[in-house]
Tab-separated table of N, CA and C in Angstrom:
chain	number	residue	atom	x	y	z
S	1	MET	N	217.215	-186.183	-16.392
S	1	MET	CA	216.706	-187.506	-16.100
S	1	MET	C	215.896	-187.439	-14.817
S	2	SER	N	214.690	-187.938	-14.837
S	2	SER	CA	213.862	-187.915	-13.637
S	2	SER	C	214.302	-189.014	-12.683
S	3	ASP	N	213.956	-188.834	-11.401
S	3	ASP	CA	214.330	-189.822	-10.397
S	3	ASP	C	213.753	-191.195	-10.712
S	4	SER	N	212.562	-191.256	-11.298
S	4	SER	CA	211.925	-192.545	-11.572
S	4	SER	C	212.613	-193.291	-12.709
S	5	SER	N	213.365	-192.610	-13.580
S	5	SER	CA	214.031	-193.287	-14.688
S	5	SER	C	215.482	-193.632	-14.361
S	6	ARG	N	215.950	-193.269	-13.181
S	6	ARG	CA	217.318	-193.585	-12.785
S	6	ARG	C	217.401	-195.021	-12.288
S	7	SER	N	218.574	-195.606	-12.509
S	7	SER	CA	218.811	-196.944	-11.973
S	7	SER	C	220.287	-197.071	-11.633
S	8	LEU	N	220.597	-198.052	-10.801
S	8	LEU	CA	221.989	-198.291	-10.442
S	8	LEU	C	222.727	-198.830	-11.657
S	9	THR	N	223.962	-198.355	-11.856
S	9	THR	CA	224.697	-198.723	-13.066
S	9	THR	C	225.528	-199.988	-12.919
S	10	HIS	N	225.808	-200.424	-11.719
S	10	HIS	CA	226.688	-201.578	-11.521
S	10	HIS	C	225.922	-202.862	-11.156
S	11	ILE	N	224.662	-202.921	-11.593
S	11	ILE	CA	223.818	-204.098	-11.371
S	11	ILE	C	223.304	-204.564	-12.734
S	12	ASN	N	223.482	-205.845	-13.044
S	12	ASN	CA	223.005	-206.353	-14.332
S	12	ASN	C	221.523	-206.740	-14.245
S	13	ALA	N	220.967	-207.252	-15.346
S	13	ALA	CA	219.541	-207.586	-15.404
S	13	ALA	C	219.151	-208.654	-14.385
S	14	ALA	N	220.118	-209.480	-13.987
S	14	ALA	CA	219.840	-210.534	-13.004
S	14	ALA	C	220.023	-210.038	-11.573
S	15	GLY	N	220.321	-208.750	-11.415
S	15	GLY	CA	220.501	-208.183	-10.088
S	15	GLY	C	221.869	-208.454	-9.474
S	16	GLN	N	222.816	-208.874	-10.285
S	16	GLN	CA	224.162	-209.186	-9.812
S	16	GLN	C	225.126	-208.034	-10.113
S	17	PRO	N	226.208	-207.922	-9.334
S	17	PRO	CA	227.201	-206.879	-9.606
S	17	PRO	C	227.798	-207.051	-11.000
S	18	ALA	N	228.008	-205.937	-11.682
S	18	ALA	CA	228.577	-205.980	-13.032
S	18	ALA	C	229.319	-204.685	-13.316
S	19	MET	N	230.411	-204.790	-14.051
S	19	MET	CA	231.141	-203.606	-14.488
S	19	MET	C	230.346	-202.963	-15.628
S	20	VAL	N	230.338	-201.658	-15.688
S	20	VAL	CA	229.652	-200.938	-16.755
S	20	VAL	C	230.491	-201.058	-18.026
S	21	ASP	N	229.858	-201.439	-19.132
S	21	ASP	CA	230.552	-201.554	-20.416
S	21	ASP	C	230.623	-200.165	-21.048
S	22	VAL	N	231.829	-199.613	-21.129
S	22	VAL	CA	232.011	-198.286	-21.706
S	22	VAL	C	232.621	-198.365	-23.104
S	23	GLY	N	232.688	-199.575	-23.667
S	23	GLY	CA	233.350	-199.794	-24.951
S	23	GLY	C	232.831	-198.950	-26.092
S	24	ALA	N	231.551	-198.666	-26.126
S	24	ALA	CA	230.967	-197.916	-27.243
S	24	ALA	C	231.044	-196.399	-27.053
S	25	LYS	N	231.462	-195.968	-25.889
S	25	LYS	CA	231.529	-194.523	-25.630
S	25	LYS	C	232.704	-193.890	-26.357
S	26	THR	N	232.549	-192.620	-26.703
S	26	THR	CA	233.621	-191.851	-27.317
S	26	THR	C	234.472	-191.206	-26.227
S	27	PRO	N	235.774	-191.332	-26.306
S	27	PRO	CA	236.621	-190.680	-25.288
S	27	PRO	C	236.458	-189.157	-25.329
S	28	THR	N	236.330	-188.571	-24.159
S	28	THR	CA	236.276	-187.118	-24.026
S	28	THR	C	237.154	-186.711	-22.858
S	29	ARG	N	237.495	-185.436	-22.793
S	29	ARG	CA	238.255	-184.916	-21.661
S	29	ARG	C	237.288	-184.778	-20.489
S	30	ARG	N	237.633	-185.384	-19.376
S	30	ARG	CA	236.760	-185.394	-18.205
S	30	ARG	C	237.550	-184.876	-17.011
S	31	VAL	N	236.907	-184.005	-16.255
S	31	VAL	CA	237.540	-183.403	-15.086
S	31	VAL	C	236.554	-183.497	-13.926
S	32	ALA	N	237.056	-183.869	-12.760
S	32	ALA	CA	236.220	-183.899	-11.558
S	32	ALA	C	237.011	-183.295	-10.405
S	33	ARG	N	236.289	-182.547	-9.560
S	33	ARG	CA	236.898	-181.962	-8.351
S	33	ARG	C	236.102	-182.417	-7.145
S	34	ALA	N	236.823	-182.835	-6.113
S	34	ALA	CA	236.181	-183.250	-4.865
S	34	ALA	C	236.883	-182.549	-3.709
S	35	ARG	N	236.155	-182.432	-2.600
S	35	ARG	CA	236.697	-181.720	-1.440
S	35	ARG	C	236.419	-182.486	-0.161
S	36	SER	N	237.418	-182.556	0.693
S	36	SER	CA	237.243	-183.059	2.060
S	36	SER	C	237.524	-181.908	3.006
S	37	ARG	N	236.701	-181.795	4.031
S	37	ARG	CA	236.903	-180.778	5.076
S	37	ARG	C	237.431	-181.495	6.312
S	38	VAL	N	238.513	-180.972	6.873
S	38	VAL	CA	239.106	-181.555	8.066
S	38	VAL	C	239.193	-180.480	9.139
S	39	VAL	N	238.563	-180.729	10.278
S	39	VAL	CA	238.652	-179.813	11.413
S	39	VAL	C	239.781	-180.325	12.301
S	40	LEU	N	240.869	-179.557	12.318
S	40	LEU	CA	242.057	-179.924	13.080
S	40	LEU	C	242.048	-179.364	14.489
S	41	GLY	N	241.375	-178.251	14.667
S	41	GLY	CA	241.452	-177.510	15.920
S	41	GLY	C	242.451	-176.375	15.763
S	42	ARG	N	242.267	-175.337	16.541
S	42	ARG	CA	243.101	-174.141	16.427
S	42	ARG	C	244.573	-174.419	16.695
S	43	GLU	N	244.863	-175.221	17.726
S	43	GLU	CA	246.250	-175.440	18.125
S	43	GLU	C	247.022	-176.197	17.042
S	44	ILE	N	246.442	-177.258	16.540
S	44	ILE	CA	247.134	-178.040	15.506
S	44	ILE	C	247.291	-177.217	14.238
S	45	LEU	N	246.231	-176.514	13.840
S	45	LEU	CA	246.313	-175.708	12.630
S	45	LEU	C	247.395	-174.644	12.766
S	46	ALA	N	247.511	-174.035	13.920
S	46	ALA	CA	248.558	-173.032	14.143
S	46	ALA	C	249.943	-173.665	13.996
S	47	GLN	N	250.117	-174.872	14.519
S	47	GLN	CA	251.411	-175.547	14.390
S	47	GLN	C	251.717	-175.884	12.937
S	48	VAL	N	250.726	-176.368	12.219
S	48	VAL	CA	250.927	-176.719	10.816
S	48	VAL	C	251.218	-175.469	9.996
S	49	GLN	N	250.489	-174.381	10.259
S	49	GLN	CA	250.685	-173.131	9.528
S	49	GLN	C	252.066	-172.540	9.742
S	50	SER	N	252.625	-172.748	10.902
S	50	SER	CA	253.893	-172.097	11.214
S	50	SER	C	255.086	-172.755	10.533
S	51	GLY	N	254.856	-173.737	9.703
S	51	GLY	CA	255.964	-174.347	8.991
S	51	GLY	C	255.667	-175.746	8.515
S	52	ASP	N	254.435	-176.041	8.234
S	52	ASP	CA	253.987	-177.348	7.757
S	52	ASP	C	254.531	-178.472	8.616
S	53	LEU	N	254.300	-178.358	9.905
S	53	LEU	CA	254.599	-179.353	10.923
S	53	LEU	C	255.415	-180.549	10.431
S	54	PRO	N	256.702	-180.547	10.702
S	54	PRO	CA	257.535	-181.676	10.264
S	54	PRO	C	257.253	-182.912	11.121
S	55	THR	N	257.213	-184.087	10.487
S	55	THR	CA	257.044	-185.351	11.195
S	55	THR	C	258.049	-186.345	10.619
S	56	ARG	N	258.091	-187.524	11.199
S	56	ARG	CA	258.994	-188.563	10.679
S	56	ARG	C	258.634	-188.964	9.252
S	57	LYS	N	257.368	-188.798	8.890
S	57	LYS	CA	256.924	-189.139	7.532
S	57	LYS	C	257.131	-187.988	6.556
S	58	GLY	N	257.473	-186.813	7.063
S	58	GLY	CA	257.632	-185.628	6.231
S	58	GLY	C	256.664	-184.555	6.678
S	59	PRO	N	256.687	-183.401	6.011
S	59	PRO	CA	255.751	-182.327	6.342
S	59	PRO	C	254.306	-182.772	6.096
S	60	VAL	N	253.420	-182.424	6.998
S	60	VAL	CA	252.044	-182.921	6.965
S	60	VAL	C	251.359	-182.641	5.628
S	61	PHE	N	251.287	-181.386	5.222
S	61	PHE	CA	250.533	-181.061	4.011
S	61	PHE	C	251.190	-181.676	2.772
S	62	GLN	N	252.507	-181.602	2.662
S	62	GLN	CA	253.176	-182.166	1.482
S	62	GLN	C	252.964	-183.678	1.399
S	63	THR	N	253.047	-184.349	2.527
S	63	THR	CA	252.840	-185.800	2.554
S	63	THR	C	251.392	-186.138	2.195
S	64	ALA	N	250.436	-185.357	2.703
S	64	ALA	CA	249.024	-185.591	2.388
S	64	ALA	C	248.751	-185.385	0.896
S	65	ILE	N	249.373	-184.396	0.302
S	65	ILE	CA	249.205	-184.158	-1.139
S	65	ILE	C	249.701	-185.360	-1.927
S	66	LEU	N	250.879	-185.854	-1.584
S	66	LEU	CA	251.407	-187.031	-2.279
S	66	LEU	C	250.508	-188.249	-2.085
S	67	ALA	N	250.023	-188.454	-0.867
S	67	ALA	CA	249.142	-189.591	-0.589
S	67	ALA	C	247.859	-189.495	-1.400
S	68	GLY	N	247.290	-188.292	-1.513
S	68	GLY	CA	246.062	-188.104	-2.285
S	68	GLY	C	246.256	-188.430	-3.754
S	69	ILE	N	247.358	-187.975	-4.322
S	69	ILE	CA	247.644	-188.259	-5.738
S	69	ILE	C	247.856	-189.753	-5.938
S	70	MET	N	248.643	-190.365	-5.052
S	70	MET	CA	248.889	-191.805	-5.162
S	70	MET	C	247.591	-192.599	-5.054
S	71	ALA	N	246.711	-192.204	-4.152
S	71	ALA	CA	245.439	-192.907	-3.972
S	71	ALA	C	244.542	-192.755	-5.192
S	72	ALA	N	244.475	-191.540	-5.749
S	72	ALA	CA	243.641	-191.320	-6.938
S	72	ALA	C	244.080	-192.248	-8.068
S	73	LYS	N	245.386	-192.444	-8.203
S	73	LYS	CA	245.919	-193.323	-9.244
S	73	LYS	C	245.572	-194.787	-8.998
S	74	LYS	N	245.245	-195.160	-7.760
S	74	LYS	CA	244.954	-196.545	-7.385
S	74	LYS	C	243.468	-196.797	-7.131
S	75	THR	N	242.614	-195.879	-7.526
S	75	THR	CA	241.191	-195.986	-7.211
S	75	THR	C	240.586	-197.317	-7.651
S	76	ALA	N	240.910	-197.786	-8.843
S	76	ALA	CA	240.328	-199.035	-9.340
S	76	ALA	C	240.745	-200.240	-8.492
S	77	ASP	N	241.859	-200.116	-7.769
S	77	ASP	CA	242.286	-201.196	-6.872
S	77	ASP	C	241.525	-201.159	-5.551
S	78	LEU	N	240.900	-200.029	-5.241
S	78	LEU	CA	240.225	-199.846	-3.961
S	78	LEU	C	238.707	-199.965	-4.042
S	79	ILE	N	238.120	-199.499	-5.121
S	79	ILE	CA	236.665	-199.447	-5.271
S	79	ILE	C	236.234	-200.529	-6.271
S	80	PRO	N	235.437	-201.499	-5.849
S	80	PRO	CA	235.016	-202.564	-6.765
S	80	PRO	C	234.322	-202.005	-8.009
S	81	LEU	N	234.645	-202.588	-9.137
S	81	LEU	CA	234.036	-202.326	-10.444
S	81	LEU	C	234.418	-200.980	-11.059
S	82	CYS	N	235.300	-200.213	-10.433
S	82	CYS	CA	235.796	-198.982	-11.065
S	82	CYS	C	236.738	-199.363	-12.203
S	83	HIS	N	236.619	-198.655	-13.310
S	83	HIS	CA	237.532	-198.880	-14.422
S	83	HIS	C	238.909	-198.318	-14.076
S	84	PRO	N	239.969	-199.047	-14.370
S	84	PRO	CA	241.309	-198.479	-14.157
S	84	PRO	C	241.551	-197.364	-15.175
S	85	LEU	N	241.975	-196.215	-14.686
S	85	LEU	CA	242.185	-195.061	-15.559
S	85	LEU	C	243.630	-194.604	-15.485
S	86	GLY	N	244.180	-194.275	-16.622
S	86	GLY	CA	245.485	-193.615	-16.671
S	86	GLY	C	245.239	-192.124	-16.618
S	87	LEU	N	245.335	-191.546	-15.441
S	87	LEU	CA	245.020	-190.122	-15.286
S	87	LEU	C	245.952	-189.260	-16.122
S	88	ASP	N	245.381	-188.243	-16.756
S	88	ASP	CA	246.187	-187.238	-17.440
S	88	ASP	C	246.826	-186.302	-16.426
S	89	ASP	N	246.088	-186.040	-15.347
S	89	ASP	CA	246.581	-185.119	-14.323
S	89	ASP	C	245.817	-185.361	-13.032
S	90	CYS	N	246.474	-185.066	-11.935
S	90	CYS	CA	245.825	-185.096	-10.628
S	90	CYS	C	246.523	-184.062	-9.761
S	91	GLN	N	245.755	-183.147	-9.227
S	91	GLN	CA	246.289	-182.086	-8.381
S	91	GLN	C	245.552	-182.094	-7.056
S	92	VAL	N	246.295	-181.921	-5.972
S	92	VAL	CA	245.695	-181.817	-4.646
S	92	VAL	C	246.161	-180.510	-4.029
S	93	GLN	N	245.206	-179.701	-3.590
S	93	GLN	CA	245.510	-178.443	-2.904
S	93	GLN	C	244.919	-178.498	-1.508
S	94	ILE	N	245.621	-177.867	-0.578
S	94	ILE	CA	245.131	-177.766	0.788
S	94	ILE	C	244.988	-176.290	1.114
S	95	GLU	N	243.770	-175.902	1.505
S	95	GLU	CA	243.461	-174.507	1.834
S	95	GLU	C	243.044	-174.416	3.290
S	96	ILE	N	243.514	-173.407	3.975
S	96	ILE	CA	243.093	-173.156	5.352
S	96	ILE	C	241.789	-172.373	5.304
S	97	VAL	N	240.782	-172.873	6.023
S	97	VAL	CA	239.479	-172.215	6.058
S	97	VAL	C	239.097	-172.015	7.517
S	98	GLY	N	238.910	-170.788	7.888
S	98	GLY	CA	238.556	-170.490	9.271
S	98	GLY	C	239.741	-170.707	10.196
S	99	PRO	N	239.495	-170.596	11.474
S	99	PRO	CA	240.591	-170.673	12.440
S	99	PRO	C	241.002	-172.101	12.801
S	100	ASP	N	240.237	-173.111	12.345
S	100	ASP	CA	240.523	-174.457	12.833
S	100	ASP	C	240.406	-175.567	11.796
S	101	ALA	N	240.181	-175.227	10.523
S	101	ALA	CA	239.886	-176.264	9.533
S	101	ALA	C	240.643	-176.049	8.232
S	102	ILE	N	240.701	-177.137	7.460
S	102	ILE	CA	241.274	-177.085	6.123
S	102	ILE	C	240.317	-177.743	5.140
S	103	HIS	N	240.434	-177.335	3.891
S	103	HIS	CA	239.782	-178.020	2.784
S	103	HIS	C	240.882	-178.655	1.950
S	104	ILE	N	240.672	-179.893	1.602
S	104	ILE	CA	241.564	-180.599	0.698
S	104	ILE	C	240.790	-180.788	-0.595
S	105	ILE	N	241.312	-180.243	-1.683
S	105	ILE	CA	240.622	-180.302	-2.975
S	105	ILE	C	241.466	-181.113	-3.942
S	106	CYS	N	240.857	-182.159	-4.471
S	106	CYS	CA	241.525	-183.021	-5.445
S	106	CYS	C	240.847	-182.842	-6.796
S	107	THR	N	241.645	-182.532	-7.813
S	107	THR	CA	241.154	-182.398	-9.176
S	107	THR	C	241.803	-183.486	-10.021
S	108	ALA	N	240.982	-184.342	-10.597
S	108	ALA	CA	241.467	-185.435	-11.433
S	108	ALA	C	241.004	-185.205	-12.866
S	109	THR	N	241.898	-185.488	-13.820
S	109	THR	CA	241.608	-185.269	-15.232
S	109	THR	C	242.014	-186.502	-16.036
S	110	VAL	N	241.164	-186.871	-16.981
S	110	VAL	CA	241.465	-187.982	-17.874
S	110	VAL	C	240.810	-187.707	-19.227
S	111	THR	N	241.416	-188.211	-20.281
S	111	THR	CA	240.746	-188.278	-21.574
S	111	THR	C	240.349	-189.729	-21.729
S	112	GLY	N	239.056	-189.992	-21.626
S	112	GLY	CA	238.626	-191.379	-21.626
S	112	GLY	C	237.140	-191.536	-21.819
S	113	LYS	N	236.680	-192.766	-21.574
S	113	LYS	CA	235.292	-193.134	-21.810
S	113	LYS	C	234.444	-193.143	-20.553
S	114	THR	N	235.063	-192.889	-19.411
S	114	THR	CA	234.331	-192.877	-18.153
S	114	THR	C	234.877	-191.768	-17.267
S	115	GLY	N	234.055	-191.329	-16.338
S	115	GLY	CA	234.397	-190.175	-15.517
S	115	GLY	C	235.442	-190.450	-14.453
S	116	VAL	N	235.890	-189.378	-13.817
S	116	VAL	CA	236.947	-189.447	-12.806
S	116	VAL	C	236.464	-188.971	-11.438
S	117	GLU	N	235.151	-189.042	-11.201
S	117	GLU	CA	234.636	-188.624	-9.899
S	117	GLU	C	235.229	-189.449	-8.768
S	118	MET	N	235.281	-190.760	-8.957
S	118	MET	CA	235.777	-191.632	-7.886
S	118	MET	C	237.253	-191.374	-7.602
S	119	GLU	N	238.015	-191.046	-8.622
S	119	GLU	CA	239.431	-190.734	-8.422
S	119	GLU	C	239.591	-189.448	-7.625
S	120	ALA	N	238.788	-188.435	-7.941
S	120	ALA	CA	238.857	-187.170	-7.194
S	120	ALA	C	238.408	-187.375	-5.747
S	121	LEU	N	237.334	-188.120	-5.547
S	121	LEU	CA	236.838	-188.393	-4.189
S	121	LEU	C	237.845	-189.219	-3.383
S	122	THR	N	238.452	-190.198	-4.022
S	122	THR	CA	239.450	-191.028	-3.343
S	122	THR	C	240.673	-190.201	-2.974
S	123	GLY	N	241.133	-189.366	-3.890
S	123	GLY	CA	242.295	-188.528	-3.608
S	123	GLY	C	242.064	-187.588	-2.437
S	124	ALA	N	240.907	-186.934	-2.412
S	124	ALA	CA	240.589	-186.021	-1.306
S	124	ALA	C	240.446	-186.783	0.007
S	125	SER	N	239.811	-187.949	-0.041
S	125	SER	CA	239.598	-188.753	1.170
S	125	SER	C	240.909	-189.239	1.769
S	126	VAL	N	241.773	-189.787	0.945
S	126	VAL	CA	243.036	-190.330	1.453
S	126	VAL	C	243.960	-189.215	1.923
S	127	ALA	N	243.938	-188.078	1.272
S	127	ALA	CA	244.725	-186.941	1.765
S	127	ALA	C	244.222	-186.522	3.146
S	128	ALA	N	242.898	-186.506	3.341
S	128	ALA	CA	242.329	-186.159	4.649
S	128	ALA	C	242.722	-187.193	5.699
S	129	LEU	N	242.658	-188.454	5.354
S	129	LEU	CA	243.063	-189.509	6.286
S	129	LEU	C	244.547	-189.391	6.644
S	130	THR	N	245.349	-188.982	5.687
S	130	THR	CA	246.782	-188.811	5.938
S	130	THR	C	247.029	-187.671	6.909
S	131	VAL	N	246.308	-186.571	6.756
S	131	VAL	CA	246.424	-185.467	7.716
S	131	VAL	C	246.055	-185.962	9.101
S	132	TYR	N	244.952	-186.698	9.199
S	132	TYR	CA	244.544	-187.252	10.493
S	132	TYR	C	245.650	-188.124	11.069
S	133	ASP	N	246.148	-189.045	10.275
S	133	ASP	CA	247.172	-189.976	10.737
S	133	ASP	C	248.416	-189.249	11.241
S	134	MET	N	248.806	-188.223	10.540
S	134	MET	CA	250.041	-187.530	10.897
S	134	MET	C	249.877	-186.590	12.086
S	135	CYS	N	248.642	-186.188	12.380
S	135	CYS	CA	248.395	-185.248	13.481
S	135	CYS	C	247.743	-185.896	14.696
S	136	LYS	N	247.384	-187.162	14.623
S	136	LYS	CA	246.641	-187.795	15.710
S	136	LYS	C	247.421	-187.850	17.022
S	137	ALA	N	248.753	-187.786	16.961
S	137	ALA	CA	249.535	-187.777	18.202
S	137	ALA	C	249.274	-186.498	18.998
S	138	LEU	N	248.832	-185.446	18.320
S	138	LEU	CA	248.533	-184.171	18.981
S	138	LEU	C	247.116	-184.130	19.521
S	139	SER	N	246.190	-184.861	18.855
S	139	SER	CA	244.797	-184.865	19.288
S	139	SER	C	244.009	-185.918	18.519
S	140	HIS	N	243.098	-186.580	19.209
S	140	HIS	CA	242.172	-187.491	18.544
S	140	HIS	C	240.825	-186.815	18.310
S	141	ASP	N	240.754	-185.512	18.539
S	141	ASP	CA	239.531	-184.754	18.295
S	141	ASP	C	239.441	-184.232	16.864
S	142	ILE	N	240.394	-184.581	16.017
S	142	ILE	CA	240.357	-184.185	14.605
S	142	ILE	C	239.148	-184.857	13.958
S	143	VAL	N	238.421	-184.099	13.135
S	143	VAL	CA	237.220	-184.628	12.497
S	143	VAL	C	237.299	-184.416	10.990
S	144	ILE	N	237.109	-185.491	10.259
S	144	ILE	CA	236.932	-185.390	8.811
S	144	ILE	C	235.425	-185.265	8.617
S	145	GLN	N	234.985	-184.046	8.299
S	145	GLN	CA	233.546	-183.762	8.324
S	145	GLN	C	232.808	-184.132	7.059
S	146	GLU	N	233.394	-183.846	5.936
S	146	GLU	CA	232.628	-183.990	4.700
S	146	GLU	C	233.578	-184.238	3.544
S	147	THR	N	233.231	-185.203	2.727
S	147	THR	CA	233.891	-185.395	1.440
S	147	THR	C	232.789	-185.403	0.409
S	148	ARG	N	232.938	-184.537	-0.593
S	148	ARG	CA	231.872	-184.426	-1.586
S	148	ARG	C	232.424	-184.057	-2.947
S	149	LEU	N	231.672	-184.409	-3.973
S	149	LEU	CA	231.983	-183.993	-5.330
S	149	LEU	C	231.602	-182.533	-5.475
S	150	LEU	N	232.529	-181.717	-5.963
S	150	LEU	CA	232.237	-180.301	-6.203
S	150	LEU	C	231.726	-180.080	-7.615
S	151	ASP	N	232.386	-180.701	-8.588
S	151	ASP	CA	231.933	-180.568	-9.965
S	151	ASP	C	232.585	-181.618	-10.844
S	152	LYS	N	231.956	-181.846	-11.977
S	152	LYS	CA	232.500	-182.742	-12.990
S	152	LYS	C	232.046	-182.254	-14.352
S	153	THR	N	232.917	-182.442	-15.335
S	153	THR	CA	232.601	-182.062	-16.709
S	153	THR	C	233.119	-183.133	-17.663
S	154	GLY	N	232.538	-183.131	-18.860
S	154	GLY	CA	233.065	-183.959	-19.926
S	154	GLY	C	232.345	-185.255	-20.194
S	155	GLY	N	231.385	-185.614	-19.399
S	155	GLY	CA	230.642	-186.859	-19.633
S	155	GLY	C	229.282	-186.575	-20.214
S	156	LYS	N	228.366	-187.490	-19.944
S	156	LYS	CA	226.993	-187.357	-20.439
S	156	LYS	C	226.319	-186.110	-19.876
S	157	SER	N	226.618	-185.811	-18.608
S	157	SER	CA	226.052	-184.610	-17.999
S	157	SER	C	227.080	-183.993	-17.052
S	158	ASP	N	227.094	-182.688	-17.012
S	158	ASP	CA	227.975	-181.963	-16.107
S	158	ASP	C	227.277	-181.781	-14.769
S	159	PHE	N	228.073	-181.525	-13.732
S	159	PHE	CA	227.549	-181.317	-12.400
S	159	PHE	C	228.365	-180.228	-11.746
S	160	HIS	N	227.688	-179.350	-11.000
S	160	HIS	CA	228.369	-178.327	-10.221
S	160	HIS	C	227.622	-178.129	-8.903
S	161	HIS	N	228.331	-178.347	-7.797
S	161	HIS	CA	227.748	-178.131	-6.477
S	161	HIS	C	227.880	-176.654	-6.107
S	162	VAL	N	226.811	-176.097	-5.582
S	162	VAL	CA	226.820	-174.721	-5.094
S	162	VAL	C	226.748	-174.772	-3.581
S	163	ASP	N	227.776	-174.194	-2.900
S	163	ASP	CA	227.789	-174.172	-1.433
S	163	ASP	C	226.649	-173.328	-0.904
């Protein structure tokens, strides 16, 4: 699709907000992966690595994983006009990258008529915010640098981001 033929999907002919009608679409298996990068700093990352830093809310990474999954399931309550989806699966992984940062990767899967990009992006974002919240007592220099869609399959067109 060329840039000139693209249009916003949540705007009706009168220019007003509208939900996209997916009623005529055929359900397919759809998978989306999104990633948030969080720069914690060397000291905090070392503390978390040495035993998943226990807090009153629980271990940082385990709590962030749960928060990401819970958020992905609630995406339609957070983002206007998103279709509520009964996810088939949602997985959140946290990987240490470099001496001071982590990647949080959320993979959302559904068999349905609309994609799960927003669920994957929401899951990764909320997991990153949870890490920030749980570690902010150690430093306010934590930075959530980037949240992006890595790939999606199963809809009208597939997408794959190349780093």
